[in-house]
CSV table of C-alpha atoms and ligand atoms in Angstrom, one decimal:
chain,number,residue,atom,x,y,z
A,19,UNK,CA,12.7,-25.9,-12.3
A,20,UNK,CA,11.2,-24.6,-8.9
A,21,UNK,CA,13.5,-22.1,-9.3
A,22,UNK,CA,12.9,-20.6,-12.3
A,23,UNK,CA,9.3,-20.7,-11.3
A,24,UNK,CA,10.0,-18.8,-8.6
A,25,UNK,CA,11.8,-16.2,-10.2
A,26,UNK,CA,9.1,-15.5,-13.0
A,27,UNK,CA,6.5,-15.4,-10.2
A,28,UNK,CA,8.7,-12.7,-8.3
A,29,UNK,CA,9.7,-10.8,-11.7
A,30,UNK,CA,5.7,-10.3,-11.8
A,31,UNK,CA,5.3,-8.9,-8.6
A,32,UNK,CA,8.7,-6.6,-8.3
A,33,UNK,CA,9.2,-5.9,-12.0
A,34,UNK,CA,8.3,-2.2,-12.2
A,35,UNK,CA,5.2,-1.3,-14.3
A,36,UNK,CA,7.2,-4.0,-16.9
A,37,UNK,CA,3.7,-4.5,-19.4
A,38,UNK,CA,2.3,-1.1,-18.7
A,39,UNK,CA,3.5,0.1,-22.4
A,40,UNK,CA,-0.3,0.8,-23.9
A,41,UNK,CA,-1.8,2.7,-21.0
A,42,UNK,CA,-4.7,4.9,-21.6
A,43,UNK,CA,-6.1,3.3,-24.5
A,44,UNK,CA,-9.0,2.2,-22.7
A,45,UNK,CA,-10.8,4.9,-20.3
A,46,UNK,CA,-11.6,2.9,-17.4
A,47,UNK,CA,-9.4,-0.4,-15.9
A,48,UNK,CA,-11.7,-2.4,-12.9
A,49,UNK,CA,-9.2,-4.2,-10.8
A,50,UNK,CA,-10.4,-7.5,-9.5
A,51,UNK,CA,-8.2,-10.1,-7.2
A,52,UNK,CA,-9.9,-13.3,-6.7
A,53,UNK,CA,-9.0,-16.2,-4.8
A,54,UNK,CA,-11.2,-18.7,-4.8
A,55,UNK,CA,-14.5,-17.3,-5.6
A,56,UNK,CA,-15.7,-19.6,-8.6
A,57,UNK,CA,-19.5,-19.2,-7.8
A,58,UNK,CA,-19.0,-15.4,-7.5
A,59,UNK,CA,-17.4,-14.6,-10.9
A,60,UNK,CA,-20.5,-15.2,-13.3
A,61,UNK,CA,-22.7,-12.9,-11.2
A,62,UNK,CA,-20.2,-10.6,-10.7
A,63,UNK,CA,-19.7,-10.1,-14.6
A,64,UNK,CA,-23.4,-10.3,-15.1
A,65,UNK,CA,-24.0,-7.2,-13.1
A,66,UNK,CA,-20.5,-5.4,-13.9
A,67,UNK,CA,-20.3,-5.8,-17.8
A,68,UNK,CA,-23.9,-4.0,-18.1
A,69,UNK,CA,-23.0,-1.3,-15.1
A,70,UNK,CA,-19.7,-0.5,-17.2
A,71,UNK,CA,-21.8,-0.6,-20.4
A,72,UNK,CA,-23.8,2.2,-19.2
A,73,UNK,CA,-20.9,4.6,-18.4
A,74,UNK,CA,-20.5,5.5,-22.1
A,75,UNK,CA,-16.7,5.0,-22.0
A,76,UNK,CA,-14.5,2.5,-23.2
A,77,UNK,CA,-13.0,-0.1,-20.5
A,78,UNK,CA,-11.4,-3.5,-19.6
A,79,UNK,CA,-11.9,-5.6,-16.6
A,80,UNK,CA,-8.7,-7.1,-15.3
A,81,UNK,CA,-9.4,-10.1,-12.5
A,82,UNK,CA,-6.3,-11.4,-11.2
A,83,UNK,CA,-6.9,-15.0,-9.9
A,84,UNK,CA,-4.6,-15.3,-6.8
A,85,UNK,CA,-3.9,-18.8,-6.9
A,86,UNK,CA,-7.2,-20.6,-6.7
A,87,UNK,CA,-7.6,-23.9,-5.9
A,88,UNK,CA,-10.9,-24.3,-7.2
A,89,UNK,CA,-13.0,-23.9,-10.4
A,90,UNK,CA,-12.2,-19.9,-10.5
A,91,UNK,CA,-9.9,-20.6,-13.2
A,92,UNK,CA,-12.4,-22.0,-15.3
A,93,UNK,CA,-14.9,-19.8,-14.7
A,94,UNK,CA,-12.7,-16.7,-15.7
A,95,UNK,CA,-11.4,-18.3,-18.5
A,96,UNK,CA,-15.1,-19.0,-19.5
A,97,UNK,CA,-16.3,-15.3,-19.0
A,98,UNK,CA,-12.8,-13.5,-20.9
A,99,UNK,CA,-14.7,-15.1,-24.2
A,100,UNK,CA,-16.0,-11.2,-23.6
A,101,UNK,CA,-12.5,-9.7,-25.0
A,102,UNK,CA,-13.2,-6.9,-22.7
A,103,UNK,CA,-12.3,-9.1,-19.8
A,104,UNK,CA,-8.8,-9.9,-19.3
A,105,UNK,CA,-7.5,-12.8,-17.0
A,106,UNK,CA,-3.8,-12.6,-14.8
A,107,UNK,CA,-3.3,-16.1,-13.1
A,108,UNK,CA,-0.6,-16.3,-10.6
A,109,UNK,CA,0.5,-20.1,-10.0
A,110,UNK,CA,0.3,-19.7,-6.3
A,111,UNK,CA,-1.7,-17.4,-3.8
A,112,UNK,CA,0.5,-14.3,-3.1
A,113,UNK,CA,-2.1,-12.3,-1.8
A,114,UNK,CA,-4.7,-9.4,-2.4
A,115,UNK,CA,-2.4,-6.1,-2.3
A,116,UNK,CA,0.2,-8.5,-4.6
A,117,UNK,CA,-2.7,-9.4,-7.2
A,118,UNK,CA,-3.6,-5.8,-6.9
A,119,UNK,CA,-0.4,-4.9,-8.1
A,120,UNK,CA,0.1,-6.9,-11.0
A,121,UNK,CA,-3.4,-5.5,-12.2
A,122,UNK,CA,-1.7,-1.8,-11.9
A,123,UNK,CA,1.2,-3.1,-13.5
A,124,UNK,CA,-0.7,-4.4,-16.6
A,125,UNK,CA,-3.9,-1.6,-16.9
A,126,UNK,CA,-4.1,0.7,-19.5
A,127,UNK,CA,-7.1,2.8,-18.1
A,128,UNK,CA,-6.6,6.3,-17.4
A,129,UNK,CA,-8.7,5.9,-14.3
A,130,UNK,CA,-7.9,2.5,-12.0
A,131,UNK,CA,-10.8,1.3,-9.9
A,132,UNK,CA,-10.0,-1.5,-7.9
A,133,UNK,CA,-13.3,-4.0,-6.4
A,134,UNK,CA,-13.6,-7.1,-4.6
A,135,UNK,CA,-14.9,-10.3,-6.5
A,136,UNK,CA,-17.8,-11.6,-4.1
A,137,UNK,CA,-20.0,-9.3,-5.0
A,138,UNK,CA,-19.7,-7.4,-1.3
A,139,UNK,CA,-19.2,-4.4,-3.1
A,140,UNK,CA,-21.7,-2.9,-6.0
A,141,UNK,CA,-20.7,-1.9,-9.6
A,142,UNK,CA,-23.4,0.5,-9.7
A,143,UNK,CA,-21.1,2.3,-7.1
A,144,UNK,CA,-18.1,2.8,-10.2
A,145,UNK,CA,-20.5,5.6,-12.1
A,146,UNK,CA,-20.7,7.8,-8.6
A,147,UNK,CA,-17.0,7.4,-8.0
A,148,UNK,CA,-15.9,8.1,-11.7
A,149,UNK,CA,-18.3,11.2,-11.7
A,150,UNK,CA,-16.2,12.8,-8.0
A,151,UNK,CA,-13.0,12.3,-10.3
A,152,UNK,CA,-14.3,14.2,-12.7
A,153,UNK,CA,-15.0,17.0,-10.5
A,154,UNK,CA,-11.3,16.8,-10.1
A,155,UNK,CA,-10.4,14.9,-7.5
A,156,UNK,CA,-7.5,12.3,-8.1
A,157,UNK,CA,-8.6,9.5,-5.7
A,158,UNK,CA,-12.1,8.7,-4.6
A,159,UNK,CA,-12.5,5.9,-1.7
A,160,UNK,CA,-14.9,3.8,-0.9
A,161,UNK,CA,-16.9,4.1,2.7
A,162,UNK,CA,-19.0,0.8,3.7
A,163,UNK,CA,-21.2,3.2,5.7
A,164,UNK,CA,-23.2,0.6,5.9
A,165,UNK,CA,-20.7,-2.2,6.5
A,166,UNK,CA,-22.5,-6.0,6.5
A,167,UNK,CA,-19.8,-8.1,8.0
A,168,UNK,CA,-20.3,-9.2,11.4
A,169,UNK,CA,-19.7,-6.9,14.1
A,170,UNK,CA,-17.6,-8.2,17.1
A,171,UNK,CA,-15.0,-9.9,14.7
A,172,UNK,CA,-15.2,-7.8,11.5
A,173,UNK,CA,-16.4,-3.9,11.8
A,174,UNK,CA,-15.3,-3.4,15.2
A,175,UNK,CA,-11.9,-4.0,14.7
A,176,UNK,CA,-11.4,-2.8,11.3
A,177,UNK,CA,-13.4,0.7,12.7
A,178,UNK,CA,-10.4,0.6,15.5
A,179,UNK,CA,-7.5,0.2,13.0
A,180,UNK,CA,-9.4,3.0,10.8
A,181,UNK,CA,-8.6,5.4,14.1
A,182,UNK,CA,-5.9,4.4,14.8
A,183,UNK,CA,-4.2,4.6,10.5
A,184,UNK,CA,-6.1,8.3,10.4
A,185,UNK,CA,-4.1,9.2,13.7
A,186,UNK,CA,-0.8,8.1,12.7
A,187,UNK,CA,-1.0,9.2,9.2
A,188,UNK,CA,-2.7,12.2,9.4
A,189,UNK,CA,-5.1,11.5,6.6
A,190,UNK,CA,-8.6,11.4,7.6
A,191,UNK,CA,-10.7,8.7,5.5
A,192,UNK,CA,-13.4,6.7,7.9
A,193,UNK,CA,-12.9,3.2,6.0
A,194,UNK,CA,-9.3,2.2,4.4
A,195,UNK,CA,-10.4,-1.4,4.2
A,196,UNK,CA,-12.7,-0.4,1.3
A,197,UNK,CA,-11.7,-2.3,-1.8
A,198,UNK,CA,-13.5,0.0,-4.3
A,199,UNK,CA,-11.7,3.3,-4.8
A,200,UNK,CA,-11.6,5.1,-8.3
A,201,UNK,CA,-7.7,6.7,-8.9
A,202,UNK,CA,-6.3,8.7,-11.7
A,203,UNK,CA,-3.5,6.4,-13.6
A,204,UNK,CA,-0.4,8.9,-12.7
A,205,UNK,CA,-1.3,8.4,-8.3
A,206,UNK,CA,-0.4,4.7,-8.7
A,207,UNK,CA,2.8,5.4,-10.7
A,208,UNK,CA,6.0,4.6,-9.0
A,209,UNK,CA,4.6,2.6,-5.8
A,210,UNK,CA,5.5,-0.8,-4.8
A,211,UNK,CA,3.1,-2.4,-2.5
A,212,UNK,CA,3.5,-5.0,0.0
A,213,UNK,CA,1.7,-7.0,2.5
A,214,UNK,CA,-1.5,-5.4,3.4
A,215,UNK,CA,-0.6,-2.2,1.8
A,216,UNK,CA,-2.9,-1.5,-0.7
A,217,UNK,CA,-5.4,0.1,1.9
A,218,UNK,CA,-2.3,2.8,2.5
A,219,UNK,CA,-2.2,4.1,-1.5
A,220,UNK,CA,-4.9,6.7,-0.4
A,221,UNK,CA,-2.4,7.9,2.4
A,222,UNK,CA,0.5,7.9,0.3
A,223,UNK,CA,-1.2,9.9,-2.3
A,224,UNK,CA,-2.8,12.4,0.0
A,225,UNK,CA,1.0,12.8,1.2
A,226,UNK,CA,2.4,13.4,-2.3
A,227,UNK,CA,-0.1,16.2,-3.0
A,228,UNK,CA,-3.1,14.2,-4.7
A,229,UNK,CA,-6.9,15.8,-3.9
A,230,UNK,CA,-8.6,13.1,-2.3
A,231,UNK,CA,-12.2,12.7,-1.2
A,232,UNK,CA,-14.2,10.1,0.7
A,233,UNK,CA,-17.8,8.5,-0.8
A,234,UNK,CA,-20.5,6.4,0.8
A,235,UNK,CA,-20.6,3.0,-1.5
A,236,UNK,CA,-23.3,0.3,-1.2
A,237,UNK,CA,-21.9,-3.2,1.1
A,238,UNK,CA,-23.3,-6.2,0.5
A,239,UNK,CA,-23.1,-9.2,2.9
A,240,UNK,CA,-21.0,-12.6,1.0
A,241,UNK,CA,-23.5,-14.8,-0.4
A,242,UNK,CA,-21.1,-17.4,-1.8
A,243,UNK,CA,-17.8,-18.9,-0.9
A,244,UNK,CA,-16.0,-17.6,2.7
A,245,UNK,CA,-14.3,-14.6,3.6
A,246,UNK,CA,-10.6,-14.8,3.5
A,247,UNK,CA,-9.5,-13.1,6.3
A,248,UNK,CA,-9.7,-13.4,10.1
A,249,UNK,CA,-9.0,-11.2,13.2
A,250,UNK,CA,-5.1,-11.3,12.6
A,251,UNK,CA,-5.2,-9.0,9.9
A,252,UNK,CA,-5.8,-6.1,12.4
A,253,UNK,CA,-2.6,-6.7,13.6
A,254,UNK,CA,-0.9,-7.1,10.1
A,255,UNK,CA,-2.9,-3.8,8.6
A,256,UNK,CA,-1.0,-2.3,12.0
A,257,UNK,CA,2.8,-3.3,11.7
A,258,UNK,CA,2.0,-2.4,7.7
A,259,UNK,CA,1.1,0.9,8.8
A,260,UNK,CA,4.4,1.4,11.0
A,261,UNK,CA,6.6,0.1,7.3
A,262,UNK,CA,4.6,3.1,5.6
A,263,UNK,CA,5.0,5.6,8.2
A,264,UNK,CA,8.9,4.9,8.9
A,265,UNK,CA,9.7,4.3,5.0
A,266,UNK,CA,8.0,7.5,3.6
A,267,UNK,CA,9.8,9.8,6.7
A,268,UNK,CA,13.0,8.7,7.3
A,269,UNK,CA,13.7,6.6,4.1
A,270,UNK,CA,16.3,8.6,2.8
A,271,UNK,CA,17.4,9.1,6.2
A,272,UNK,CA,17.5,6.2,8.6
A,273,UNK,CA,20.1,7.5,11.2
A,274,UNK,CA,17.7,9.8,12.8
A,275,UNK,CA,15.5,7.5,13.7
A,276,UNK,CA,18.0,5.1,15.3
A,277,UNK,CA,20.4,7.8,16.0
A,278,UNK,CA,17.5,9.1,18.0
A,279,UNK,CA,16.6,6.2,19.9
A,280,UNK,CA,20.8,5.0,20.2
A,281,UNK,CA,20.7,8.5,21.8
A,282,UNK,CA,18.5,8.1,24.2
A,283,UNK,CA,19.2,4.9,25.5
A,284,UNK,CA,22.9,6.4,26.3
A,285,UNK,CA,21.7,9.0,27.9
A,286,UNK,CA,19.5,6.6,30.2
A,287,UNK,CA,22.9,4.7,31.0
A,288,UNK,CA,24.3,8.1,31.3
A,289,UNK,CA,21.9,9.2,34.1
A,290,UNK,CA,21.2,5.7,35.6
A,291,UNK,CA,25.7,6.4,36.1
A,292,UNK,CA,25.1,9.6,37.6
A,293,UNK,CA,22.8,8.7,40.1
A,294,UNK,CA,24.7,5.5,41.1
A,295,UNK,CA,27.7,7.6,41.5
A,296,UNK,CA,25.5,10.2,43.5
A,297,UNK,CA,24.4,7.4,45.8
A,298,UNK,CA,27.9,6.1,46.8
A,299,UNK,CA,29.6,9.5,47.0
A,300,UNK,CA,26.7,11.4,48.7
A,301,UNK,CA,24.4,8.9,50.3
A,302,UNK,CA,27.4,6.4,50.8
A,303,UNK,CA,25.2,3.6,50.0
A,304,UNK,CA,26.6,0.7,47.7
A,305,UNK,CA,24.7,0.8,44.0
A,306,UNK,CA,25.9,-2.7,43.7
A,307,UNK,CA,22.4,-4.3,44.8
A,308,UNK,CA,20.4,-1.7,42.9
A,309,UNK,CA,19.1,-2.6,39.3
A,310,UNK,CA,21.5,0.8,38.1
A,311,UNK,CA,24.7,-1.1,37.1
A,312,UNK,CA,22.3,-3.1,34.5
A,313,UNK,CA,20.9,-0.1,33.2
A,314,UNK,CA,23.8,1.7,32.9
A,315,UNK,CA,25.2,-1.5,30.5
A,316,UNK,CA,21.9,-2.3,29.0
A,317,UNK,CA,21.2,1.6,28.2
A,318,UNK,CA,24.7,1.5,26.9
A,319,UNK,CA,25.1,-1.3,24.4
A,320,UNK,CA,21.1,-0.7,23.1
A,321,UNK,CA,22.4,2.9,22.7
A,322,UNK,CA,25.8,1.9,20.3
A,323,UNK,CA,23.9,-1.0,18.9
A,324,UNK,CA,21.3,1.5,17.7
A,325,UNK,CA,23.5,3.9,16.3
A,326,UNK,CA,25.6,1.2,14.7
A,327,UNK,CA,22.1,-0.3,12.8
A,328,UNK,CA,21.4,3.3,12.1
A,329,UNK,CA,24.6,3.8,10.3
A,330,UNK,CA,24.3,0.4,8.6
A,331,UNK,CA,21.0,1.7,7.0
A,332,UNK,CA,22.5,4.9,5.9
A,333,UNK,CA,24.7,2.9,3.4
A,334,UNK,CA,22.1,0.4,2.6
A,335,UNK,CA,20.0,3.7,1.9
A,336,UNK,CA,23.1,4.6,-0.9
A,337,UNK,CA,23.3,1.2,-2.1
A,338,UNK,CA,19.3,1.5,-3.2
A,339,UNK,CA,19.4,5.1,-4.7
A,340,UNK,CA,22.5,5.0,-6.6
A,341,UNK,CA,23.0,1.2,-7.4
A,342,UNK,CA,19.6,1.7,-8.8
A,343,UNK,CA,19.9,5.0,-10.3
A,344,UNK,CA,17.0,6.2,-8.6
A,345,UNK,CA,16.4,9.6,-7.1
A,346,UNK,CA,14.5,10.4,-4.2
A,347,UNK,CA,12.7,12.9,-4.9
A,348,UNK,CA,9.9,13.3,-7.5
A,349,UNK,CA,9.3,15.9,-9.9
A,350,UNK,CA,5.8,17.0,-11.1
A,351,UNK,CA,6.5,18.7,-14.3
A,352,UNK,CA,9.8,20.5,-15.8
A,353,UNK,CA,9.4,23.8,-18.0
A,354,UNK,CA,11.7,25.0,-20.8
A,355,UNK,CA,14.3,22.0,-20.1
A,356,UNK,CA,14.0,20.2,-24.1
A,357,UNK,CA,15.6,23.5,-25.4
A,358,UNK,CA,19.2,23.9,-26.4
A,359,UNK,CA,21.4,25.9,-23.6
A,360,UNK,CA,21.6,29.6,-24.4
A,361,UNK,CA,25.0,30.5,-26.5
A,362,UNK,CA,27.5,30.7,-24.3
A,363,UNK,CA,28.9,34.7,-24.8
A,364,UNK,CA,32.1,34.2,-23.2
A,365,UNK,CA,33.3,32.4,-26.0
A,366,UNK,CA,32.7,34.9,-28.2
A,367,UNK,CA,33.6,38.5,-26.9
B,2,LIG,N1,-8.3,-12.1,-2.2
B,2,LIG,C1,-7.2,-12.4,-3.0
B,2,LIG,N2,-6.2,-13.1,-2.4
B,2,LIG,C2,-6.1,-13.5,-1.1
B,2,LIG,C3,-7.3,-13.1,-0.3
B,2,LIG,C4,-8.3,-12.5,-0.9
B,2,LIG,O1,-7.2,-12.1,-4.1
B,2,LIG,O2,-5.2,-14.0,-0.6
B,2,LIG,C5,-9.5,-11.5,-2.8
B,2,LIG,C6,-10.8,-12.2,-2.6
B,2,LIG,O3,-11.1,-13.2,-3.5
B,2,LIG,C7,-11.8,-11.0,-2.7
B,2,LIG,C8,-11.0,-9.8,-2.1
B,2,LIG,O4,-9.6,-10.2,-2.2
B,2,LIG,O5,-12.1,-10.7,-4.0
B,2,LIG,C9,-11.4,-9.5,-0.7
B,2,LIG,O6,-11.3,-10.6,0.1
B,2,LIG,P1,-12.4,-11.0,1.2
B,2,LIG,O7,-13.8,-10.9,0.6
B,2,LIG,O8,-12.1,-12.4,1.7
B,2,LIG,O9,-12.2,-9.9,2.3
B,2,LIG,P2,-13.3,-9.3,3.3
B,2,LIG,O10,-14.3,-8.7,2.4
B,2,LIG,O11,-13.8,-10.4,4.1
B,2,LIG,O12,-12.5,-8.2,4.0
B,3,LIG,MG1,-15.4,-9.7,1.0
């Protein structure tokens, strides 16, 4: 029983883009993940529905309750008598980035515009963010310019790990951590996200070509229910950002990044050798009682060890693509390639 629980709760996370079969038959999908925020959701809807009202195009609100413990479920279930609003609830708490998955998975909107659901940040934000996308950019992010979480613990850290993600990646945005961004449908195709990922879709969208722009957004402080989040996230937002980085460079190509670092730990056993053999021949002092024989062995075994795991990621590289029939690269658009081959001449003359 467990088990099969298990398994549907997994197929709803991994399964890719499974429901997604009447997508853009509404104009606008708002992506909400809540997890216990039962006082939040009725004055979240009573100041969403009306700012969606006044776009003038057709939407849906997704919220996907995350496993709460309290009266969230009620309350959503309570506020979808709106058919508008449409309610995904998990059976246990997997997390924000997985909630925000299964909302991508099941949107129909051509334009996805993820929020938070304690009312930190503002719907009257969504028209400003739809109206830079239709200047023609394909993702808009949120900036808490005016961030109200406390400082020491919350926006000093998170400014930190912004630096530090814009460094790495390359792709300059001043706040990742903002919930509410505004994307066209086709930049979420395709991506599986994990952990703390969903702050990295901007970066891997900016890497696959998308136009991408940043957009002060109004931040209120939380006025009901607690934050869910503490200091260790910095650290998880971090080692998410090293998965990101290593699996969009060297996914198709593991070995060179352990082949590189097998390499040079043999060529540190290699030298730490040479100068222990430098010092007996030349100096005639005895290695023996230096720390060189255990970097020449350490330097060594790291070094074949390295290569070996590289290798063994190269085949678990093949096993992925062509177990799976994927392909790893992407194609944009294909001309003149649903016509019939030209007559073949040959035959003929
Ligand atoms: N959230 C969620 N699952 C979790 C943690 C958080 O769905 O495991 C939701 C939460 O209900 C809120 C949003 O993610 O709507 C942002 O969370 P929070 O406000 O705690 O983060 P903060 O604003 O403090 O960074
Ligand atoms: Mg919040």
């Amino acid at each position: 029983m467990t088990r099969s629980l298990r398994t549907r709760s997994m197929t709803l996370l991994l399964a890719p883009g499974s429901a997604a079969m009447d997508t853009g038959t509404v104009s606008v999908s708002v992506l909400i993940p809540v997890y216990n925020e039962e006082d939040n959701i009725a004055p979240l809807c009573g100041r969403l529905i009306p700012a969606l009202d006044g776009l003038g195009r057709s939407f849906e609100v997704i919220f996907v309750n995350d496993g709460s413990t309290d009266g969230t479920e009620a309350e959503l279930q309570r506020v979808a008598s709106d058919r508008r609003i449409r309610v995904i609830n998990f059976r246990r708490n997997v997390g924000q980035t997985a909630a925000m998955m299964a909302g991508i998975d099941h949107a129909r909107g051509d334009v996805i515009v993820p929020m938070d659901g304690d009312l930190q940040n503002d719907p009257q934000d969504i028209a400003g963010l739809l109206a830079k996308l239709d200047e023609g950019y394909d993702v808009v992010s949120g900036w808490r310019a005016d961030r109200q979480d406390g400082f020491l613990l919350r926006t000093l850290p998170s400014k930190m790990a912004n630096k530090l993600i814009s460094t790495i990646s390359g792709v300059k945005l001043n706040d990742y951590g903002c919930t509410l961004k505004a994307y066209r449908r086709q930049m979420l195709q395709g991506y599986r996200l994990y952990g703390e990922m969903h702050r990295f879709v901007p970066i891997y969208a900016r890497w696959q070509g998308a136009k991408l722009t940043e957009m002060p957004v109004r931040h209120h402080p939380r006025r009901h229910g607690q934050s869910k989040y503490g200091l260790e996230r910095v650290l998880k937002v971090v080692l998410d950002l090293v998965v990101v980085k290593f699996l969009t460079q060297y996914e198709t190509k593991p070995i060179y990044i352990f082949g590189f670092a097998g390499l040079m730990f043999m060529g540190l056993s290699v030298l730490a050798g040479i100068y222990a053999i430098y010092l007996k021949l030349v100096d005639g002092i005895s290695f023996i009682l230096t720390p060189l024989p255990l970097l020449v062995t350490m330097g060594l075994v790291t070094g074949v060890m390295c290569i070996l795991m590289g290798l063994l990621a190269e085949l678990l590289v093949r096993i992925y693509f062509e177990s799976q029939g994927k392909s790893h690269y992407s194609i944009k658009t294909m001309l003149n390639f649903d016509e019939p081959p030209p007559p073949d001449r040959s035959l003929r003359d």
